[in-house]
Amino acid sequence: MLIVMKAHATEEQVRTVCERVESLGFRAHSMPGAQRTAIGITGNEMEIDPGSFDEMEGVQEVIRVSKPYKLVSRELKEDTTVVRFPNSDATVGGREVAIMAGPCAVETRQQAFATAERVAAAGARFFRGGAYKPRTSPYTFQGLAEDGLKILAEIRDTFGLMIVTEAIDNESLELVEKYADMIQIGARNMQNFSLLKRAGRTRKPVLLKRGMSATLEEFLMAAEYIMSEGNYNVVLCERGVRTFADHTRNTLDLSLVPAVQRLSHLPIIVDPSHGTGKRNKVTPLSRAAVAVGADGLIIEVHPDPDRALSDGKQSLFPEQLDQLMAEVRQIANVLGRHVAAPGAASERIAPQAMAQAARPSAAAN
Ligand code: PEP
Ligand code: MN
């Protein structure tokens, strides 16, 4: 059930309604929107009597939510959620198309810094890079773990890029939430319900990737798990699904973007790197993703892709990222959206960046 407050309802009235919800043993999720605040109610396996709220001050109406997901639904919140980050003007879900770029994995300090310098110069606001890698084989590179997270934190301080990195279990999430700005939950963990609940209890935004065979409803229910624990800053990511097609690693399902936007207020970005698995297809599919209305892109880029420890075949050369950004910038403009100009993040802190990049390695090199 969902309680829609009047446009001019006071904070006090919203609080009183929330308290009534909680006193009945349920959980109240207050979602301020552009026009009015709505309060989602969860924890109710049984029906709630709408009569207990109808007459309360400030209440406009009480609505039964028709979908199995409640908090992710546009029924609860009409306007798209804009995810913000402390001490940064980067956003996901606003007018700016968010560009996240970086290597599949943090391999060495030198490799990560060399990539970050190019990512910042290209105009991206977010740096991606795994410190914990969910690999198909236990014998391949598993990531640098906390040493990798420390390198990522240094990259944030040096280049002003927001850090997105994956947590693969509850233990790594403890560390990732300490160092990163945004916690990635990977495709293989989309239905790891205990990890989703744990991610719901962190204060950092979560980037939730679609499982390789997940339906739209399963994907939204996974986001609902995170939100039901009180973390409302969730960004969805389409990264391709398994099909019989063998010309690409996965089949990038761009039709998911408008399908999500119709049903949910959560922002949705696209990963054309894992979505295609092939370097030569990443830029065309990035153009298409922005054209279809995605709120952002997450792109793998590496200074020496042929020697990458993971996903080299789908990683762009840094100059290809420059080209990609120039192209999607034009497409975004047609749609009344915006991609940050080259050098936007790096210019602000360039002198410090130069000094840091020149420093010899402290952690892994
Ligand atoms: C990744 O982003 O490097 C990754 C492992 O992604 P996915 O979970 O989509 O496979
Ligand atoms: Mn990868």
mmCIF file of N, CA and C and ligand atoms in Angstrom, residues 104 128 133 274 300 311 314, ligand 2:
data_model
loop_
_atom_site.group_PDB
_atom_site.id
_atom_site.type_symbol
_atom_site.label_atom_id
_atom_site.label_comp_id
_atom_site.label_asym_id
_atom_site.label_seq_id
_atom_site.Cartn_x
_atom_site.Cartn_y
_atom_site.Cartn_z
ATOM 1 N N CYS A 104 38.462 -3.406 -16.380
ATOM 2 C CA CYS A 104 37.656 -4.454 -15.751
ATOM 3 C C CYS A 104 38.142 -4.614 -14.319
ATOM 4 N N ARG A 128 35.471 3.129 -12.880
ATOM 5 C CA ARG A 128 35.132 1.759 -12.518
ATOM 6 C C ARG A 128 36.415 0.933 -12.464
ATOM 7 N N LYS A 133 36.953 -9.781 -8.179
ATOM 8 C CA LYS A 133 36.428 -10.191 -9.475
ATOM 9 C C LYS A 133 35.725 -11.541 -9.381
ATOM 10 N N HIS A 274 30.387 -5.596 -21.354
ATOM 11 C CA HIS A 274 29.971 -6.976 -21.095
ATOM 12 C C HIS A 274 28.811 -7.361 -22.019
ATOM 13 N N GLU A 300 34.425 -0.442 -20.232
ATOM 14 C CA GLU A 300 35.762 -0.916 -19.866
ATOM 15 C C GLU A 300 36.809 -0.331 -20.809
ATOM 16 N N ASP A 311 39.016 -9.475 -19.335
ATOM 17 C CA ASP A 311 38.149 -8.766 -20.292
ATOM 18 C C ASP A 311 38.875 -7.815 -21.255
ATOM 19 N N GLN A 314 37.141 -6.870 -24.726
ATOM 20 C CA GLN A 314 36.035 -5.902 -24.778
ATOM 21 C C GLN A 314 36.460 -4.523 -24.263
HETATM 22 MN MN MN B 2 34.722 -7.068 -16.830
#
